[in-house]
PDB file of C-alpha atoms in Angstrom:
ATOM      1  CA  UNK A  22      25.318  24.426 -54.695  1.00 47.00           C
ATOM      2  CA  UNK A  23      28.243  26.804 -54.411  1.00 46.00           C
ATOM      3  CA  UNK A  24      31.930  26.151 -53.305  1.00 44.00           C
ATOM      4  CA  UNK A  25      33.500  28.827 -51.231  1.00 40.00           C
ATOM      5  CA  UNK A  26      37.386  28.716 -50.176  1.00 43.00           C
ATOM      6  CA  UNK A  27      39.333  30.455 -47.663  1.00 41.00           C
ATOM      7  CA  UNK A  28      42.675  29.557 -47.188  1.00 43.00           C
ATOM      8  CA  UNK A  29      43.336  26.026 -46.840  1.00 40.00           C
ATOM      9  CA  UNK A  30      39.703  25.230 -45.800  1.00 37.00           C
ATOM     10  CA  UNK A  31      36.716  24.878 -48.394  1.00 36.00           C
ATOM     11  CA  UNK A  32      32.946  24.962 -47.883  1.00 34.00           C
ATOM     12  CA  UNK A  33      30.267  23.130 -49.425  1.00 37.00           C
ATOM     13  CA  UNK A  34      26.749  25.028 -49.350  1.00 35.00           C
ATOM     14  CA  UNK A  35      23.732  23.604 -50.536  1.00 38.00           C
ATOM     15  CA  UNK A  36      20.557  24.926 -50.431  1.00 39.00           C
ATOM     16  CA  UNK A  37      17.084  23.091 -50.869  1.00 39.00           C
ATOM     17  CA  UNK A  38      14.316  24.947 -52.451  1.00 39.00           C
ATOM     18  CA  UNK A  39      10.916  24.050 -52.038  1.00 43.00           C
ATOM     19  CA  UNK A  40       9.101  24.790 -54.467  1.00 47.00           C
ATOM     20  CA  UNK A  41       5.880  26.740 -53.439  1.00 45.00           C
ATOM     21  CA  UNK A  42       2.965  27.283 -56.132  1.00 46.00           C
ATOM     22  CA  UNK A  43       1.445  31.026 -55.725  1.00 43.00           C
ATOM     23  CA  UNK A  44      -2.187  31.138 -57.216  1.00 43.00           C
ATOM     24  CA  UNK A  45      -3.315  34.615 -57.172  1.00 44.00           C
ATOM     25  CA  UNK A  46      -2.865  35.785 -52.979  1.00 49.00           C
ATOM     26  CA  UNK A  47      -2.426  32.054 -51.997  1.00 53.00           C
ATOM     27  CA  UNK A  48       0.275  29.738 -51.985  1.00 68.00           C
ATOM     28  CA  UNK A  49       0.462  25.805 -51.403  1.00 83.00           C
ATOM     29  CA  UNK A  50       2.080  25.043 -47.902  1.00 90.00           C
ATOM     30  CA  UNK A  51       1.882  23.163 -44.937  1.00 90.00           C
ATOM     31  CA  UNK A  52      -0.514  24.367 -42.380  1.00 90.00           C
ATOM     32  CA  UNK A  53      -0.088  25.052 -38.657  1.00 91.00           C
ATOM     33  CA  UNK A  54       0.371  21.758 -36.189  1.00 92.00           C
ATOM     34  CA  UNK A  55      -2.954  20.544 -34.112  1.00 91.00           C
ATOM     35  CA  UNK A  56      -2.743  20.549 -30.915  1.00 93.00           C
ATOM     36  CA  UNK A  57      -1.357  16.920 -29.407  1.00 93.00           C
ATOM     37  CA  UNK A  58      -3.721  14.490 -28.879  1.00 93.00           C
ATOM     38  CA  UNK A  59      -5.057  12.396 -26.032  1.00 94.00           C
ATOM     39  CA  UNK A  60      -2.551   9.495 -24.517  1.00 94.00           C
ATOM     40  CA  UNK A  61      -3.292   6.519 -25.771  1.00 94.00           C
ATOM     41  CA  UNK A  62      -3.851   4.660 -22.647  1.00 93.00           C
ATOM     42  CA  UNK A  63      -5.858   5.096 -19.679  1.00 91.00           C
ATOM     43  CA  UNK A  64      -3.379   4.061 -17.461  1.00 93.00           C
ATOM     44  CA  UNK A  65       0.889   3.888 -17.637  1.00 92.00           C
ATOM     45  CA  UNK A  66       3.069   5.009 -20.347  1.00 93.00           C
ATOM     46  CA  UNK A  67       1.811   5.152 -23.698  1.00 94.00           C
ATOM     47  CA  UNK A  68       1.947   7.972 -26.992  1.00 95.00           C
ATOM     48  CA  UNK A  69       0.488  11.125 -28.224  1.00 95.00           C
ATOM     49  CA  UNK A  70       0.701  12.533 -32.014  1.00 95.00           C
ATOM     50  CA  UNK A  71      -0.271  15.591 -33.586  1.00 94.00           C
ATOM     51  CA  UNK A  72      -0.612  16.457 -36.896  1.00 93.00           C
ATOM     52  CA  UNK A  73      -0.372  18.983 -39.905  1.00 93.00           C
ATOM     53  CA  UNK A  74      -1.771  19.066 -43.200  1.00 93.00           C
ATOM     54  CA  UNK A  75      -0.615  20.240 -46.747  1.00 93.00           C
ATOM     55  CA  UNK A  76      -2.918  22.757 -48.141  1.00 91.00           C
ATOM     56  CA  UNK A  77      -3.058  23.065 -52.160  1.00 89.00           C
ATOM     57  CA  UNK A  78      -2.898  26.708 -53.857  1.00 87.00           C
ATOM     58  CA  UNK A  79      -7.043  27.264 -53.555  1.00 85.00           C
ATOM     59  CA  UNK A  80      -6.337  27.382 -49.828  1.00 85.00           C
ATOM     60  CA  UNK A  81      -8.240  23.699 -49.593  1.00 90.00           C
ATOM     61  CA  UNK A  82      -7.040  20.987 -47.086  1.00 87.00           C
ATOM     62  CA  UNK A  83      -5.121  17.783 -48.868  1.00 91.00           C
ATOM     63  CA  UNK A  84      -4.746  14.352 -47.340  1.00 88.00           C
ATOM     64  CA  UNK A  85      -0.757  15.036 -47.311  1.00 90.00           C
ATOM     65  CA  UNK A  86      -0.128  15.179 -43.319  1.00 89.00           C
ATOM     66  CA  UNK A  87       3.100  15.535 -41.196  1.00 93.00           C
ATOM     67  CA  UNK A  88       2.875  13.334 -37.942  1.00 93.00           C
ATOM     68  CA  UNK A  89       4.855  14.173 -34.372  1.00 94.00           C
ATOM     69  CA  UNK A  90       4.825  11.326 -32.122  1.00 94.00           C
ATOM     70  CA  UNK A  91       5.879  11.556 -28.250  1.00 94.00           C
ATOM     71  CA  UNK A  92       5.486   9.831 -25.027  1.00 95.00           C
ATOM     72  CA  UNK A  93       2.813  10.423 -22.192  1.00 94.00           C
ATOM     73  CA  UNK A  94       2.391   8.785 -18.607  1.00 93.00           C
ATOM     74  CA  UNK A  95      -0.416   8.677 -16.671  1.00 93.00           C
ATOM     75  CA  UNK A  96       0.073   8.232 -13.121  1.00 93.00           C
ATOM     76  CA  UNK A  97      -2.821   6.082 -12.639  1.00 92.00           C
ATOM     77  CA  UNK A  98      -2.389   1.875 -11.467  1.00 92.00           C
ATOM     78  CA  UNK A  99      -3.106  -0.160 -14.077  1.00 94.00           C
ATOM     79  CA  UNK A 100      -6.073  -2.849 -13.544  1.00 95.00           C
ATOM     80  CA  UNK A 101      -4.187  -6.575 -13.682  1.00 95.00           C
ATOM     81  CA  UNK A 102      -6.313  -9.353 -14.345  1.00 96.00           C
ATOM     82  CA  UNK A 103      -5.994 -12.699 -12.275  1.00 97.00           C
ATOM     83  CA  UNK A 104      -4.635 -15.723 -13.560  1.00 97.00           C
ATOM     84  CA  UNK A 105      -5.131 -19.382 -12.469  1.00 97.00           C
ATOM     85  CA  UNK A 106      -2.034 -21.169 -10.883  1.00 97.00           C
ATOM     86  CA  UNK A 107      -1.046 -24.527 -12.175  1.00 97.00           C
ATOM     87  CA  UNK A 108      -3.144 -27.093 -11.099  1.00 97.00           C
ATOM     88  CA  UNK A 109      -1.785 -29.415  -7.830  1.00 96.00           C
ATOM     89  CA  UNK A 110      -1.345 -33.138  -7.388  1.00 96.00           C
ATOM     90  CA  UNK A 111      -4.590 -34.800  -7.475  1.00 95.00           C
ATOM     91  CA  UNK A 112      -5.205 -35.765  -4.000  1.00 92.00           C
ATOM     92  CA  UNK A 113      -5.596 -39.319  -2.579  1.00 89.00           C
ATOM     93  CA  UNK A 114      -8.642 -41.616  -3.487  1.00 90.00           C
ATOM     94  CA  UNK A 115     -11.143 -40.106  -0.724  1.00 89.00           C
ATOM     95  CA  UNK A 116     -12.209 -43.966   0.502  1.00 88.00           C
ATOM     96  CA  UNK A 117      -9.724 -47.181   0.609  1.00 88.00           C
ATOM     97  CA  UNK A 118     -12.858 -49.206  -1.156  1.00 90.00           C
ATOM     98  CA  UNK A 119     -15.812 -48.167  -3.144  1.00 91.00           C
ATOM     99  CA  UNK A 120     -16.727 -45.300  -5.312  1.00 93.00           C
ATOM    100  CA  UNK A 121     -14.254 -42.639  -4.320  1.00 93.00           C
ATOM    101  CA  UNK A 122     -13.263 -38.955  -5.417  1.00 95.00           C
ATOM    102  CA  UNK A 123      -9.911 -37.422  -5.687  1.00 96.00           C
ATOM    103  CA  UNK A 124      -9.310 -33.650  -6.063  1.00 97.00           C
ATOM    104  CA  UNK A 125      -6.741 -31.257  -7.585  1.00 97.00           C
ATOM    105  CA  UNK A 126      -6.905 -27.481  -7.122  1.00 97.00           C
ATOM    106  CA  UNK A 127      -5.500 -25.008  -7.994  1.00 97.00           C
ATOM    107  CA  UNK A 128      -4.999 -20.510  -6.612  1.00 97.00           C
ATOM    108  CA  UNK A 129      -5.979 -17.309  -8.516  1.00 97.00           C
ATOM    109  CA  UNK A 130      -2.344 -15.838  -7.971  1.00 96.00           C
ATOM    110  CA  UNK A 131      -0.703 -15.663 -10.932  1.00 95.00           C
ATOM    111  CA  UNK A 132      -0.930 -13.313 -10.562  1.00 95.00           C
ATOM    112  CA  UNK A 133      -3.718 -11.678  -8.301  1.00 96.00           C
ATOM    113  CA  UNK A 134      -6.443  -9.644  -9.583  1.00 96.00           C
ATOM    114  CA  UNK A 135      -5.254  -5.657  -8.711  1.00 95.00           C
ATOM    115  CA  UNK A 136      -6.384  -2.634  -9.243  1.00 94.00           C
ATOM    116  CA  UNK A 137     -10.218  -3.866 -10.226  1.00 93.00           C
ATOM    117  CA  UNK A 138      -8.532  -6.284 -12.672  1.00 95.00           C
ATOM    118  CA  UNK A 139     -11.163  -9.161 -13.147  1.00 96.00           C
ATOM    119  CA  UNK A 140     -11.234 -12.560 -11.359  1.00 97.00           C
ATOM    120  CA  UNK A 141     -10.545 -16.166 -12.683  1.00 97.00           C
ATOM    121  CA  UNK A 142     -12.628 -17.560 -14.917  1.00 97.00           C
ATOM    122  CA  UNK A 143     -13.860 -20.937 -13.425  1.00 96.00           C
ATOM    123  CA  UNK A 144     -13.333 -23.131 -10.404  1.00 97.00           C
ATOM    124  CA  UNK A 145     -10.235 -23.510  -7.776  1.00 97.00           C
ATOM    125  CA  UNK A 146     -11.114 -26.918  -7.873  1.00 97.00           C
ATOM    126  CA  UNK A 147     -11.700 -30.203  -9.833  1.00 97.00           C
ATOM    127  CA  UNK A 148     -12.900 -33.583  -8.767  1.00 97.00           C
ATOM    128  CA  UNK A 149     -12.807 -37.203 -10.612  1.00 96.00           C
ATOM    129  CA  UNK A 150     -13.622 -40.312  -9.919  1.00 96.00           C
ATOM    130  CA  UNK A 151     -12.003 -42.998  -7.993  1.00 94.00           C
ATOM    131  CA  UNK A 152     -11.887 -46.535  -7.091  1.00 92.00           C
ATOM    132  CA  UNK A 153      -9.346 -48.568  -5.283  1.00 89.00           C
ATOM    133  CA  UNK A 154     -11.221 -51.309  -4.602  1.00 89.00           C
ATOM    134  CA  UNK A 155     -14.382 -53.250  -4.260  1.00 92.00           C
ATOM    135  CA  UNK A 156     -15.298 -52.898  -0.349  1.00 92.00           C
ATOM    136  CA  UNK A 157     -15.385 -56.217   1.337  1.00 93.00           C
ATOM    137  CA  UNK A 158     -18.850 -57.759   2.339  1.00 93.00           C
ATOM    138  CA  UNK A 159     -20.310 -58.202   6.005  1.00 92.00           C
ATOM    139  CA  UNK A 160     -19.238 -61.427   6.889  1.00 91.00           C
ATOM    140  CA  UNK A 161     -22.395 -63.794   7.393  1.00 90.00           C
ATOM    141  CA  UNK A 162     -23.604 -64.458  10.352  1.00 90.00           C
ATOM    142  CA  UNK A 163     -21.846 -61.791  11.859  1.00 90.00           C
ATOM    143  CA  UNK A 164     -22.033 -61.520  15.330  1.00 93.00           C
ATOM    144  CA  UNK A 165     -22.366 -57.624  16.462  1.00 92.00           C
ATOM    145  CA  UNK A 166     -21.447 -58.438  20.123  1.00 93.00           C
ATOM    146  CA  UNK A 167     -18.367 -59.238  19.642  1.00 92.00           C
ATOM    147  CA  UNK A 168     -17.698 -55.536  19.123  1.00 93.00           C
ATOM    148  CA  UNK A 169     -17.967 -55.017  22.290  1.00 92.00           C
ATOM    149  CA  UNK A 170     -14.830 -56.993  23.191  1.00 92.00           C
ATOM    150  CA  UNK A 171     -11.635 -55.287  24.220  1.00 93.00           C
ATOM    151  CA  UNK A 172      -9.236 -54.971  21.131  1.00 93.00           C
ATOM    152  CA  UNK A 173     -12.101 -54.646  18.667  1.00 93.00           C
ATOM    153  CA  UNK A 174     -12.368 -51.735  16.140  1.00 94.00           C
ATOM    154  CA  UNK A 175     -15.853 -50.245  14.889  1.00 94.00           C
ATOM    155  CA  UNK A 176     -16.431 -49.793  11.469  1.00 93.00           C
ATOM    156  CA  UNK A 177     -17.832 -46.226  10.746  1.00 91.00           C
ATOM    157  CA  UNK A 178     -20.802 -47.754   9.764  1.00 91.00           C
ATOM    158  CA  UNK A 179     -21.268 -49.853  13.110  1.00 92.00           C
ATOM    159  CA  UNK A 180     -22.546 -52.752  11.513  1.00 92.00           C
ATOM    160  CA  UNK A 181     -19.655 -54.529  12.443  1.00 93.00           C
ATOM    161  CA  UNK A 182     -15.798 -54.269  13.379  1.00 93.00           C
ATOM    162  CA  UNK A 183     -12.607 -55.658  13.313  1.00 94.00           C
ATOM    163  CA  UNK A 184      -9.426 -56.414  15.538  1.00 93.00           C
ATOM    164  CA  UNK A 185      -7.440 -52.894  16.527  1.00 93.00           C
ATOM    165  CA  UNK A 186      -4.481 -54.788  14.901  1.00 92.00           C
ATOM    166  CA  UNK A 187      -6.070 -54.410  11.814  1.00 92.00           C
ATOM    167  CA  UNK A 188      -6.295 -50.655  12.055  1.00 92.00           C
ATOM    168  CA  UNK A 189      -4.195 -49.261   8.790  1.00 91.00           C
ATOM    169  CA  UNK A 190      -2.560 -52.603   7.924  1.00 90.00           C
ATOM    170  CA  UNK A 191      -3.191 -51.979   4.309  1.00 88.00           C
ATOM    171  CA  UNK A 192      -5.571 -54.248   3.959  1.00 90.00           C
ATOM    172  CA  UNK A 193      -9.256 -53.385   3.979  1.00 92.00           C
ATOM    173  CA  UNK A 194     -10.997 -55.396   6.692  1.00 92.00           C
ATOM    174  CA  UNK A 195     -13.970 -52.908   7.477  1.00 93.00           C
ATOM    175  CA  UNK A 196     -17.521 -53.503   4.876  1.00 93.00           C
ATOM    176  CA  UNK A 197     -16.702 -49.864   4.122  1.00 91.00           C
ATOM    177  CA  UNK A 198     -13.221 -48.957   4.442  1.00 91.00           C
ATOM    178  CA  UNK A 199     -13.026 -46.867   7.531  1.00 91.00           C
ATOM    179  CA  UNK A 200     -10.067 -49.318   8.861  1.00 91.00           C
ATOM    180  CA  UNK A 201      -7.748 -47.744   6.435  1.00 89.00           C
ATOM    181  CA  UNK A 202      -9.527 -44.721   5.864  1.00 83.00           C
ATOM    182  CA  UNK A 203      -6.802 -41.289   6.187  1.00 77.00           C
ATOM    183  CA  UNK A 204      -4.338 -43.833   6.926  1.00 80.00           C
ATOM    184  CA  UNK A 205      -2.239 -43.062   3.717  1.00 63.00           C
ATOM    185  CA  UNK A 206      -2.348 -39.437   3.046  1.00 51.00           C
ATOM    186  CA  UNK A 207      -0.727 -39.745  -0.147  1.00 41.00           C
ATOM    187  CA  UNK A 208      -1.001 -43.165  -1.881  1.00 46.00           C
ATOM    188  CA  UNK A 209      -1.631 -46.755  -0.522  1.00 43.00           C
ATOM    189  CA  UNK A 210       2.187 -48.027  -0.991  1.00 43.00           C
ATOM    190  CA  UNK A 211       5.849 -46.530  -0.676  1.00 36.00           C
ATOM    191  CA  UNK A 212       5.964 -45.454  -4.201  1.00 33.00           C
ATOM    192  CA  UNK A 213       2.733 -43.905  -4.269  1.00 40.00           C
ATOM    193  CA  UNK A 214       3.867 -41.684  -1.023  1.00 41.00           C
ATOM    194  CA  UNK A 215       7.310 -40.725  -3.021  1.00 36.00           C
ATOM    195  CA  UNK A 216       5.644 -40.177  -5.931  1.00 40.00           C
ATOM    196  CA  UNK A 217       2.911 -38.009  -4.742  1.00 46.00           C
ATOM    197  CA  UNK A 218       5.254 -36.097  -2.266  1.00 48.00           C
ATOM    198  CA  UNK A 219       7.426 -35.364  -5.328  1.00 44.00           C
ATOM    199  CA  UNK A 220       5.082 -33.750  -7.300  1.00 49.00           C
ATOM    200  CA  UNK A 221       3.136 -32.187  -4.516  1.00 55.00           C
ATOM    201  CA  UNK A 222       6.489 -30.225  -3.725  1.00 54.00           C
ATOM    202  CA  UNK A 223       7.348 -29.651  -7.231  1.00 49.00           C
ATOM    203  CA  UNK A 224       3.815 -27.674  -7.404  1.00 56.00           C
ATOM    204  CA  UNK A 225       4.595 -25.935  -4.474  1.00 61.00           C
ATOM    205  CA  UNK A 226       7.999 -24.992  -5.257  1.00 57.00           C
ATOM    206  CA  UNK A 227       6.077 -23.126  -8.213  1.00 52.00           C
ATOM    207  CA  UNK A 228       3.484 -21.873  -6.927  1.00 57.00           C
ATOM    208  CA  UNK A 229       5.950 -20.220  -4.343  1.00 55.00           C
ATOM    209  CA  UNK A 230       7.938 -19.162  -7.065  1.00 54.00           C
ATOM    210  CA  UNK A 231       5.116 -17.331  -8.449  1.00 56.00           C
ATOM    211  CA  UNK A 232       3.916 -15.499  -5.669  1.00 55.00           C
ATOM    212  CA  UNK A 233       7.482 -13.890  -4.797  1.00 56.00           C
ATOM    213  CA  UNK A 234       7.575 -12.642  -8.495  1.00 55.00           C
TER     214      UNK A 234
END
């Protein structure tokens, strides 16, 4: 370190010696840099390094290294993998009476598979059980030509019928349900319609929400 002055302004030198070994023709130093490396990714932005090592006063390679680290970008799309959306509202109980099934489903689109990204894993859709009701017997003695009366209603199963008044009065009149059947898209009172409206356009508020992003 040395001081050196001139005038009214001083400066401060210092010097840093590396020491450097000398055994016979060869010294101990770093050696020359390696080329860079590959990026790191296949796709996108990602890093490439290249390294030097320390070689000892017999000229032999050490595991001392110097590391440079940079940026690369390929210019390639990445694959995206699809993911499932949340699942919807399970639907209505598919009869008014008897063993029943309701079903939920739900989109690949969250997002989409791109770029040969892989698919969803599993299904779009999933079905339970249901039951509303026990269905109501044929009446005994039923009389089949009465169907044939004006105001009368067949049953799906045409085994018998019932009055057209009867036709999605909430009230299952039919042996198998088919008087109220798709009468109540989403539930089989008020609430149940709110209810299942509500969340129904909650999911699809999402579900939107996902698709613009």
């Amino acid at each position: 370190m040395r001081l050196f002055h001139s005038g009214t302004v001083t400066l401060l030198v210092v010097c840093i010696i590396v020491p450097v070994t000398v055994h016979g023709d060869v010294s101990s130093a770093w050696g020359d840099w390696n080329t860079w490396s590959a990026c790191s990714v296949t796709c996108g932005y990602g890093s490439i390094t290249k390294t030097r090592y320390w070689f000892d006063e017999d000229g032999v390679k050490t595991n001392e290294t110097l590391v440079q680290h940079s940026s690369c970008y390929l210019d390639i799309k990445c694959p995206v993998d699809g993911n499932w959306t949340m699942w919807s509202p399970n639907s209505a109980c598919s009869k008014q009476c008897g063993q029943g099934i309701r079903t939920r489903t739900r989109y690949c689109t969250n997002p989409r598979p791109l770029n040969g990204g892989n698919d969803c894993i599993g299904s779009g859709t999933d079905q339970t059980n249901c039951k509303l009701a026990d269905c109501p017997p044929i009446p005994q003695n039923f009389d089949i030509e009465t169907c044939k009366k004006p105001g009368k209603l067949w049953c799906t199963s045409k085994r018998m019928c019932v009055e057209v008044s009867q036709r999605c009065d909430r009230k299952v009149q039919c042996h198998d349900g088919s008087d109220e059947h798709l009468c109540y898209k989403y539930g089989n009172s008020a609430r149940g319609i709110y209810l299942s409206l509500t969340s129904m356009a909650v999911w699809i508020s999402y579900n939107v929400f996902i698709n613009l992003s």
